[in-house]
Amino acid sequence: MGPLGMSPLLRAALEYAAAGIPVLPLHSPTGTGCSCGRPDCDRPGKHPRWHRSLLRRGLHDASTRAELIRRWWTRWPDANLALRTGDRFDVCDVDPPGGVAALRALVRDRRITGPVVRTGSGGWHLYLRPTGAGNRTGLLPGVDWRGAGGYVVAPPSRHASGRDYRWIRPPAVPLADCPPELTVLLFPPAPRRSTAGTADRVRHPDRYGCAALAAEAGSVAVAPVGTRNSTLYRAAYQLGQLAALDLLDDRDITAVLADAARRSGLGRYETARTIRSGLRTGRRHPRPGLAA
Ligand SMILES: [Zn+2]
């Protein structure tokens, strides 16, 4: 209990609500499982509570009403706390180590600013300006997106591991825009089928190329030992196929893939040779069906 006899979870919930963020009570980890009591619960302390009059519709009941929030945490003082995503912010959910490597490879030296939570499982929640996108699992390897229709477990909730969720950069820090490399993945350009019905034409060549480059870099960055060099070669080959159509530039491909390969642990010499070779071969075989 806090100094006013109020549970820290209730106090935090009221503060979020006062800032206009809809909150929701979740089940709590019990040490041996989940307060829902199901022995097979696979999301202990991470799913919404239910009550026939207080909370019937899960996420849709998320609220900023102080009176309702007090009733929730009076009934369940140790309820974990969720924040609804999609209206005030979206959250990029990053699981180490793969997700961190994939995200770094994607945004390279761009620093992602804004509020950050260290999750109870040792991951990261990056709070960003809302994009309008919905939830996406596996946006990159180890990276999920929580947007419209989603929620995140928020501090000071407790994880099943016993660790708390905590703010690394506080919620009052201004939100940053979603990095363009991620926006491209959230809204992938749809190749348009040509009227001839035989070839897919690319509507936004620069965005298409950028999305392909981001995706390939992500797979290179997290490639397991033993497959790293072949993954890098395949990535360079496939991007070379796009470079042959002027959808990408050799220098960009080389820089991004080299960075991803370095993060995967590949040596500089081997990396340079593999990229050069993959690019050269890919350029000789332009991606069929994409030519305008
Ligand atoms: Zn449960």
mmCIF file of C-alpha atoms and ligand atoms in Angstrom:
data_model
loop_
_atom_site.group_PDB
_atom_site.id
_atom_site.type_symbol
_atom_site.label_atom_id
_atom_site.label_comp_id
_atom_site.label_asym_id
_atom_site.label_seq_id
_atom_site.Cartn_x
_atom_site.Cartn_y
_atom_site.Cartn_z
ATOM 1 C CA MET A 1 0.000 0.000 0.000
ATOM 2 C CA GLY A 2 1.152 3.529 -0.705
ATOM 3 C CA PRO A 3 1.285 6.423 1.713
ATOM 4 C CA LEU A 4 -2.441 7.095 1.304
ATOM 5 C CA GLY A 5 -3.361 3.450 1.824
ATOM 6 C CA MET A 6 -4.010 3.129 -1.888
ATOM 7 C CA SER A 7 -2.603 0.221 -3.870
ATOM 8 C CA PRO A 8 0.193 1.374 -6.192
ATOM 9 C CA LEU A 9 -1.712 -0.244 -9.065
ATOM 10 C CA LEU A 10 -4.840 1.796 -8.363
ATOM 11 C CA ARG A 11 -2.811 4.971 -7.970
ATOM 12 C CA ALA A 12 -1.068 4.359 -11.299
ATOM 13 C CA ALA A 13 -4.365 3.481 -13.005
ATOM 14 C CA LEU A 14 -5.892 6.766 -11.837
ATOM 15 C CA GLU A 15 -2.858 8.695 -13.071
ATOM 16 C CA TYR A 16 -3.003 7.103 -16.519
ATOM 17 C CA ALA A 17 -6.732 7.766 -16.695
ATOM 18 C CA ALA A 18 -6.233 11.401 -15.672
ATOM 19 C CA ALA A 19 -3.848 11.695 -18.626
ATOM 20 C CA GLY A 20 -6.622 10.437 -20.895
ATOM 21 C CA ILE A 21 -5.362 6.873 -21.337
ATOM 22 C CA PRO A 22 -8.052 4.160 -21.017
ATOM 23 C CA VAL A 23 -7.024 1.494 -18.487
ATOM 24 C CA LEU A 24 -8.215 -2.038 -17.852
ATOM 25 C CA PRO A 25 -7.691 -4.468 -14.942
ATOM 26 C CA LEU A 26 -5.987 -7.741 -15.824
ATOM 27 C CA HIS A 27 -5.544 -10.977 -13.966
ATOM 28 C CA SER A 28 -2.445 -11.241 -11.787
ATOM 29 C CA PRO A 29 0.296 -13.833 -11.541
ATOM 30 C CA THR A 30 -0.062 -15.809 -8.320
ATOM 31 C CA GLY A 31 3.379 -17.325 -8.017
ATOM 32 C CA THR A 32 2.121 -20.695 -9.134
ATOM 33 C CA GLY A 33 -0.028 -19.576 -12.036
ATOM 34 C CA CYS A 34 -2.699 -17.021 -12.799
ATOM 35 C CA SER A 35 -5.524 -15.537 -10.727
ATOM 36 C CA CYS A 36 -7.941 -16.844 -13.388
ATOM 37 C CA GLY A 37 -7.346 -20.259 -11.818
ATOM 38 C CA ARG A 38 -7.030 -22.154 -15.077
ATOM 39 C CA PRO A 39 -4.153 -24.609 -14.717
ATOM 40 C CA ASP A 40 -3.425 -24.287 -18.435
ATOM 41 C CA CYS A 41 -3.501 -20.455 -18.558
ATOM 42 C CA ASP A 42 -0.850 -19.511 -21.119
ATOM 43 C CA ARG A 43 -0.890 -15.761 -20.409
ATOM 44 C CA PRO A 44 -0.677 -15.513 -16.608
ATOM 45 C CA GLY A 45 -1.354 -11.961 -15.423
ATOM 46 C CA LYS A 46 -1.781 -10.699 -18.972
ATOM 47 C CA HIS A 47 -5.448 -11.163 -19.863
ATOM 48 C CA PRO A 48 -8.475 -9.056 -18.852
ATOM 49 C CA ARG A 49 -10.592 -9.819 -15.815
ATOM 50 C CA TRP A 50 -14.281 -10.480 -16.188
ATOM 51 C CA HIS A 51 -17.206 -9.529 -14.006
ATOM 52 C CA ARG A 52 -20.857 -9.653 -14.958
ATOM 53 C CA SER A 53 -21.565 -6.057 -13.965
ATOM 54 C CA LEU A 54 -18.145 -4.408 -13.576
ATOM 55 C CA LEU A 55 -16.351 -5.690 -16.641
ATOM 56 C CA ARG A 56 -18.080 -7.744 -19.292
ATOM 57 C CA ARG A 57 -16.546 -6.839 -22.596
ATOM 58 C CA GLY A 58 -12.822 -7.063 -21.916
ATOM 59 C CA LEU A 59 -10.801 -4.502 -23.811
ATOM 60 C CA HIS A 60 -13.937 -2.580 -24.855
ATOM 61 C CA ASP A 61 -14.518 -1.710 -21.216
ATOM 62 C CA ALA A 62 -11.158 0.057 -20.886
ATOM 63 C CA SER A 63 -11.983 3.357 -19.234
ATOM 64 C CA THR A 64 -10.727 6.712 -17.996
ATOM 65 C CA ARG A 65 -13.587 7.030 -15.452
ATOM 66 C CA ALA A 66 -12.026 7.385 -11.995
ATOM 67 C CA GLU A 67 -15.128 6.075 -10.220
ATOM 68 C CA LEU A 68 -15.166 2.842 -12.238
ATOM 69 C CA ILE A 69 -11.415 2.407 -11.902
ATOM 70 C CA ARG A 70 -11.695 2.697 -8.100
ATOM 71 C CA ARG A 71 -14.381 0.019 -8.102
ATOM 72 C CA TRP A 72 -12.224 -2.306 -10.192
ATOM 73 C CA TRP A 73 -9.184 -2.042 -7.947
ATOM 74 C CA THR A 74 -11.287 -2.129 -4.804
ATOM 75 C CA ARG A 75 -12.600 -5.470 -5.938
ATOM 76 C CA TRP A 76 -9.195 -6.705 -7.217
ATOM 77 C CA PRO A 77 -6.494 -4.677 -5.402
ATOM 78 C CA ASP A 78 -3.653 -6.645 -6.971
ATOM 79 C CA ALA A 79 -5.043 -6.628 -10.529
ATOM 80 C CA ASN A 80 -2.390 -6.025 -13.167
ATOM 81 C CA LEU A 81 -2.991 -3.004 -15.317
ATOM 82 C CA ALA A 82 -3.367 -2.676 -19.078
ATOM 83 C CA LEU A 83 -3.386 0.433 -21.245
ATOM 84 C CA ARG A 84 -5.416 0.452 -24.444
ATOM 85 C CA THR A 85 -3.330 1.082 -27.544
ATOM 86 C CA GLY A 86 -4.307 2.675 -30.819
ATOM 87 C CA ASP A 87 -5.763 6.012 -29.767
ATOM 88 C CA ARG A 88 -3.218 7.850 -27.597
ATOM 89 C CA PHE A 89 -0.243 5.754 -28.734
ATOM 90 C CA ASP A 90 0.828 2.535 -30.415
ATOM 91 C CA VAL A 91 3.397 0.236 -28.845
ATOM 92 C CA CYS A 92 6.244 -1.586 -30.521
ATOM 93 C CA ASP A 93 6.787 -4.761 -28.465
ATOM 94 C CA VAL A 94 10.388 -5.955 -28.730
ATOM 95 C CA ASP A 95 11.630 -9.296 -27.384
ATOM 96 C CA PRO A 96 15.374 -9.634 -26.913
ATOM 97 C CA PRO A 97 17.698 -10.671 -28.281
ATOM 98 C CA GLY A 98 16.233 -11.331 -31.746
ATOM 99 C CA GLY A 99 13.761 -8.473 -31.762
ATOM 100 C CA VAL A 100 16.345 -5.938 -30.657
ATOM 101 C CA ALA A 101 18.743 -7.048 -33.407
ATOM 102 C CA ALA A 102 16.024 -7.010 -36.048
ATOM 103 C CA LEU A 103 14.813 -3.556 -35.057
ATOM 104 C CA ARG A 104 18.341 -2.147 -34.932
ATOM 105 C CA ALA A 105 19.109 -3.591 -38.349
ATOM 106 C CA LEU A 106 15.958 -1.998 -39.682
ATOM 107 C CA VAL A 107 16.285 1.517 -38.301
ATOM 108 C CA ARG A 108 20.107 1.459 -38.282
ATOM 109 C CA ASP A 109 21.455 4.541 -36.496
ATOM 110 C CA ARG A 110 18.094 6.219 -36.088
ATOM 111 C CA ARG A 111 17.435 6.658 -32.366
ATOM 112 C CA ILE A 112 13.876 5.850 -31.352
ATOM 113 C CA THR A 113 12.844 8.411 -28.737
ATOM 114 C CA GLY A 114 9.758 8.580 -26.555
ATOM 115 C CA PRO A 115 8.484 6.657 -23.520
ATOM 116 C CA VAL A 116 9.905 3.156 -22.979
ATOM 117 C CA VAL A 117 8.884 0.338 -20.638
ATOM 118 C CA ARG A 118 11.112 -2.504 -19.556
ATOM 119 C CA THR A 119 8.720 -5.459 -19.426
ATOM 120 C CA GLY A 120 8.677 -8.054 -16.685
ATOM 121 C CA SER A 121 10.054 -10.628 -19.126
ATOM 122 C CA GLY A 122 13.039 -8.431 -20.008
ATOM 123 C CA GLY A 123 11.610 -7.059 -23.257
ATOM 124 C CA TRP A 124 10.874 -3.485 -24.290
ATOM 125 C CA HIS A 125 7.710 -1.547 -25.048
ATOM 126 C CA LEU A 126 8.392 1.496 -27.227
ATOM 127 C CA TYR A 127 5.518 3.989 -27.077
ATOM 128 C CA LEU A 128 5.040 5.810 -30.390
ATOM 129 C CA ARG A 129 2.502 8.122 -32.014
ATOM 130 C CA PRO A 130 -0.527 6.132 -33.162
ATOM 131 C CA THR A 131 -0.273 4.939 -36.761
ATOM 132 C CA GLY A 132 -3.818 3.698 -37.307
ATOM 133 C CA ALA A 133 -2.484 0.175 -37.752
ATOM 134 C CA GLY A 134 -4.019 -2.753 -35.886
ATOM 135 C CA ASN A 135 -2.179 -5.438 -33.926
ATOM 136 C CA ARG A 136 0.508 -7.342 -35.787
ATOM 137 C CA THR A 137 2.401 -10.362 -34.550
ATOM 138 C CA GLY A 138 5.823 -10.962 -36.057
ATOM 139 C CA LEU A 139 6.165 -7.596 -37.759
ATOM 140 C CA LEU A 140 9.858 -8.474 -37.592
ATOM 141 C CA PRO A 141 11.310 -11.532 -35.908
ATOM 142 C CA GLY A 142 10.775 -10.856 -32.183
ATOM 143 C CA VAL A 143 8.847 -7.640 -32.821
ATOM 144 C CA ASP A 144 5.065 -7.311 -32.418
ATOM 145 C CA TRP A 145 2.874 -4.260 -32.865
ATOM 146 C CA ARG A 146 0.059 -3.187 -30.547
ATOM 147 C CA GLY A 147 -2.221 -0.683 -32.219
ATOM 148 C CA ALA A 148 -5.959 -0.233 -32.721
ATOM 149 C CA GLY A 149 -7.868 -2.936 -30.842
ATOM 150 C CA GLY A 150 -4.921 -3.848 -28.651
ATOM 151 C CA TYR A 151 -3.526 -3.281 -25.189
ATOM 152 C CA VAL A 152 -0.240 -3.552 -23.327
ATOM 153 C CA VAL A 153 0.529 -4.568 -19.763
ATOM 154 C CA ALA A 154 1.849 -1.419 -18.081
ATOM 155 C CA PRO A 155 3.835 -0.444 -14.970
ATOM 156 C CA PRO A 156 3.633 -1.173 -12.113
ATOM 157 C CA SER A 157 2.151 -4.546 -13.138
ATOM 158 C CA ARG A 158 3.947 -7.696 -12.077
ATOM 159 C CA HIS A 159 5.091 -10.353 -14.531
ATOM 160 C CA ALA A 160 4.798 -14.099 -13.862
ATOM 161 C CA SER A 161 8.593 -14.070 -13.467
ATOM 162 C CA GLY A 162 8.122 -11.933 -10.349
ATOM 163 C CA ARG A 163 9.651 -8.853 -11.970
ATOM 164 C CA ASP A 164 7.748 -5.607 -12.396
ATOM 165 C CA TYR A 165 7.089 -3.648 -15.561
ATOM 166 C CA ARG A 166 8.805 -0.291 -15.156
ATOM 167 C CA TRP A 167 9.249 2.954 -17.035
ATOM 168 C CA ILE A 168 12.749 3.464 -18.412
ATOM 169 C CA ARG A 169 11.713 6.714 -20.074
ATOM 170 C CA PRO A 170 8.600 8.101 -18.391
ATOM 171 C CA PRO A 171 5.184 8.391 -20.042
ATOM 172 C CA ALA A 172 5.412 12.183 -19.945
ATOM 173 C CA VAL A 173 8.232 12.159 -22.527
ATOM 174 C CA PRO A 174 6.873 13.362 -25.890
ATOM 175 C CA LEU A 175 5.871 10.608 -28.301
ATOM 176 C CA ALA A 176 7.954 10.167 -31.432
ATOM 177 C CA ASP A 177 6.671 9.252 -34.867
ATOM 178 C CA CYS A 178 6.869 5.641 -35.887
ATOM 179 C CA PRO A 179 10.138 5.251 -37.855
ATOM 180 C CA PRO A 180 9.383 5.176 -41.608
ATOM 181 C CA GLU A 181 11.035 1.767 -41.968
ATOM 182 C CA LEU A 182 8.437 0.342 -39.558
ATOM 183 C CA THR A 183 5.558 2.247 -41.138
ATOM 184 C CA VAL A 184 6.389 0.574 -44.432
ATOM 185 C CA LEU A 185 6.119 -2.826 -42.752
ATOM 186 C CA LEU A 186 2.824 -1.885 -41.076
ATOM 187 C CA PHE A 187 1.350 -0.722 -44.367
ATOM 188 C CA PRO A 188 3.044 -2.852 -47.000
ATOM 189 C CA PRO A 189 2.584 -1.531 -50.518
ATOM 190 C CA ALA A 190 0.248 -3.849 -52.386
ATOM 191 C CA PRO A 191 1.602 -4.829 -55.783
ATOM 192 C CA ARG A 192 -1.126 -4.013 -58.291
ATOM 193 C CA ARG A 193 -2.138 -6.605 -60.815
ATOM 194 C CA SER A 194 -1.787 -5.164 -64.292
ATOM 195 C CA THR A 195 -4.761 -5.055 -66.624
ATOM 196 C CA ALA A 196 -2.946 -7.526 -68.832
ATOM 197 C CA GLY A 197 -3.278 -9.910 -65.915
ATOM 198 C CA THR A 198 0.208 -11.295 -66.340
ATOM 199 C CA ALA A 199 2.499 -9.025 -64.370
ATOM 200 C CA ASP A 200 2.359 -7.354 -60.977
ATOM 201 C CA ARG A 201 3.358 -3.734 -61.316
ATOM 202 C CA VAL A 202 4.762 -1.808 -58.430
ATOM 203 C CA ARG A 203 2.824 1.295 -57.542
ATOM 204 C CA HIS A 204 5.365 2.880 -55.183
ATOM 205 C CA PRO A 205 8.734 1.504 -56.267
ATOM 206 C CA ASP A 206 10.676 3.301 -53.556
ATOM 207 C CA ARG A 207 8.427 2.026 -50.760
ATOM 208 C CA TYR A 208 8.346 -1.482 -52.180
ATOM 209 C CA GLY A 209 12.122 -1.593 -52.402
ATOM 210 C CA CYS A 210 12.473 -0.127 -48.931
ATOM 211 C CA ALA A 211 10.104 -2.703 -47.442
ATOM 212 C CA ALA A 212 11.960 -5.551 -49.143
ATOM 213 C CA LEU A 213 15.281 -4.201 -47.899
ATOM 214 C CA ALA A 214 13.934 -3.885 -44.344
ATOM 215 C CA ALA A 215 12.524 -7.405 -44.352
ATOM 216 C CA GLU A 216 15.726 -8.955 -45.731
ATOM 217 C CA ALA A 217 17.877 -7.021 -43.258
ATOM 218 C CA GLY A 218 15.666 -8.272 -40.430
ATOM 219 C CA SER A 219 16.119 -11.902 -41.457
ATOM 220 C CA VAL A 220 19.894 -11.476 -41.828
ATOM 221 C CA ALA A 221 20.239 -9.856 -38.409
ATOM 222 C CA VAL A 222 18.585 -12.776 -36.621
ATOM 223 C CA ALA A 223 19.822 -15.664 -38.775
ATOM 224 C CA PRO A 224 21.051 -18.515 -36.538
ATOM 225 C CA VAL A 225 24.698 -19.552 -36.632
ATOM 226 C CA GLY A 226 25.183 -22.006 -39.487
ATOM 227 C CA THR A 227 22.679 -20.226 -41.737
ATOM 228 C CA ARG A 228 24.010 -16.683 -41.507
ATOM 229 C CA ASN A 229 26.071 -16.654 -44.662
ATOM 230 C CA SER A 230 23.447 -18.401 -46.790
ATOM 231 C CA THR A 231 20.746 -16.066 -45.453
ATOM 232 C CA LEU A 232 22.930 -13.089 -46.318
ATOM 233 C CA TYR A 233 23.591 -14.440 -49.801
ATOM 234 C CA ARG A 234 19.900 -15.060 -50.450
ATOM 235 C CA ALA A 235 19.031 -11.565 -49.205
ATOM 236 C CA ALA A 236 21.667 -9.958 -51.439
ATOM 237 C CA TYR A 237 20.502 -12.051 -54.375
ATOM 238 C CA GLN A 238 16.846 -11.129 -53.954
ATOM 239 C CA LEU A 239 17.605 -7.441 -53.440
ATOM 240 C CA GLY A 240 19.934 -7.570 -56.467
ATOM 241 C CA GLN A 241 16.929 -8.731 -58.455
ATOM 242 C CA LEU A 242 15.162 -5.523 -57.403
ATOM 243 C CA ALA A 243 18.257 -3.388 -58.044
ATOM 244 C CA ALA A 244 18.221 -4.680 -61.611
ATOM 245 C CA LEU A 245 14.786 -3.042 -61.939
ATOM 246 C CA ASP A 246 16.031 0.218 -60.386
ATOM 247 C CA LEU A 247 13.869 -0.371 -57.300
ATOM 248 C CA LEU A 248 16.934 -0.218 -55.064
ATOM 249 C CA ASP A 249 20.445 1.097 -55.132
ATOM 250 C CA ASP A 250 23.479 -1.198 -54.738
ATOM 251 C CA ARG A 251 25.065 1.140 -52.207
ATOM 252 C CA ASP A 252 21.974 1.159 -49.967
ATOM 253 C CA ILE A 253 21.662 -2.612 -50.159
ATOM 254 C CA THR A 254 25.326 -3.085 -49.296
ATOM 255 C CA ALA A 255 25.235 -0.667 -46.367
ATOM 256 C CA VAL A 256 22.048 -2.080 -44.815
ATOM 257 C CA LEU A 257 22.940 -5.745 -45.285
ATOM 258 C CA ALA A 258 26.495 -5.210 -44.002
ATOM 259 C CA ASP A 259 25.105 -3.629 -40.858
ATOM 260 C CA ALA A 260 22.607 -6.468 -40.352
ATOM 261 C CA ALA A 261 25.345 -9.064 -40.976
ATOM 262 C CA ARG A 262 27.637 -7.398 -38.464
ATOM 263 C CA ARG A 263 24.889 -7.594 -35.863
ATOM 264 C CA SER A 264 24.390 -11.282 -36.633
ATOM 265 C CA GLY A 265 28.088 -11.787 -35.881
ATOM 266 C CA LEU A 266 29.451 -12.372 -39.390
ATOM 267 C CA GLY A 267 32.969 -11.136 -40.117
ATOM 268 C CA ARG A 268 33.518 -8.067 -42.243
ATOM 269 C CA TYR A 269 35.502 -9.764 -45.025
ATOM 270 C CA GLU A 270 33.086 -12.653 -45.451
ATOM 271 C CA THR A 271 30.153 -10.226 -45.376
ATOM 272 C CA ALA A 272 31.504 -7.965 -48.106
ATOM 273 C CA ARG A 273 32.307 -10.911 -50.369
ATOM 274 C CA THR A 274 28.894 -12.557 -49.886
ATOM 275 C CA ILE A 275 26.939 -9.358 -50.512
ATOM 276 C CA ARG A 276 28.922 -8.574 -53.655
ATOM 277 C CA SER A 277 28.424 -12.056 -55.015
ATOM 278 C CA GLY A 278 24.691 -12.211 -54.195
ATOM 279 C CA LEU A 279 24.059 -8.777 -55.668
ATOM 280 C CA ARG A 280 25.924 -9.559 -58.872
ATOM 281 C CA THR A 281 24.028 -12.801 -59.441
ATOM 282 C CA GLY A 282 20.670 -11.300 -58.500
ATOM 283 C CA ARG A 283 21.198 -8.411 -60.907
ATOM 284 C CA ARG A 284 21.555 -10.902 -63.747
ATOM 285 C CA HIS A 285 18.113 -12.314 -62.915
ATOM 286 C CA PRO A 286 15.689 -9.410 -62.498
ATOM 287 C CA ARG A 287 12.632 -10.350 -60.400
ATOM 288 C CA PRO A 288 10.040 -11.567 -62.895
ATOM 289 C CA GLY A 289 6.592 -10.022 -62.808
ATOM 290 C CA LEU A 290 7.688 -6.724 -61.290
ATOM 291 C CA ALA A 291 8.857 -4.886 -64.401
ATOM 292 C CA ALA A 292 6.606 -1.991 -65.328
HETATM 293 ZN ZN ZN B 1 -4.995 -16.586 -16.611
#
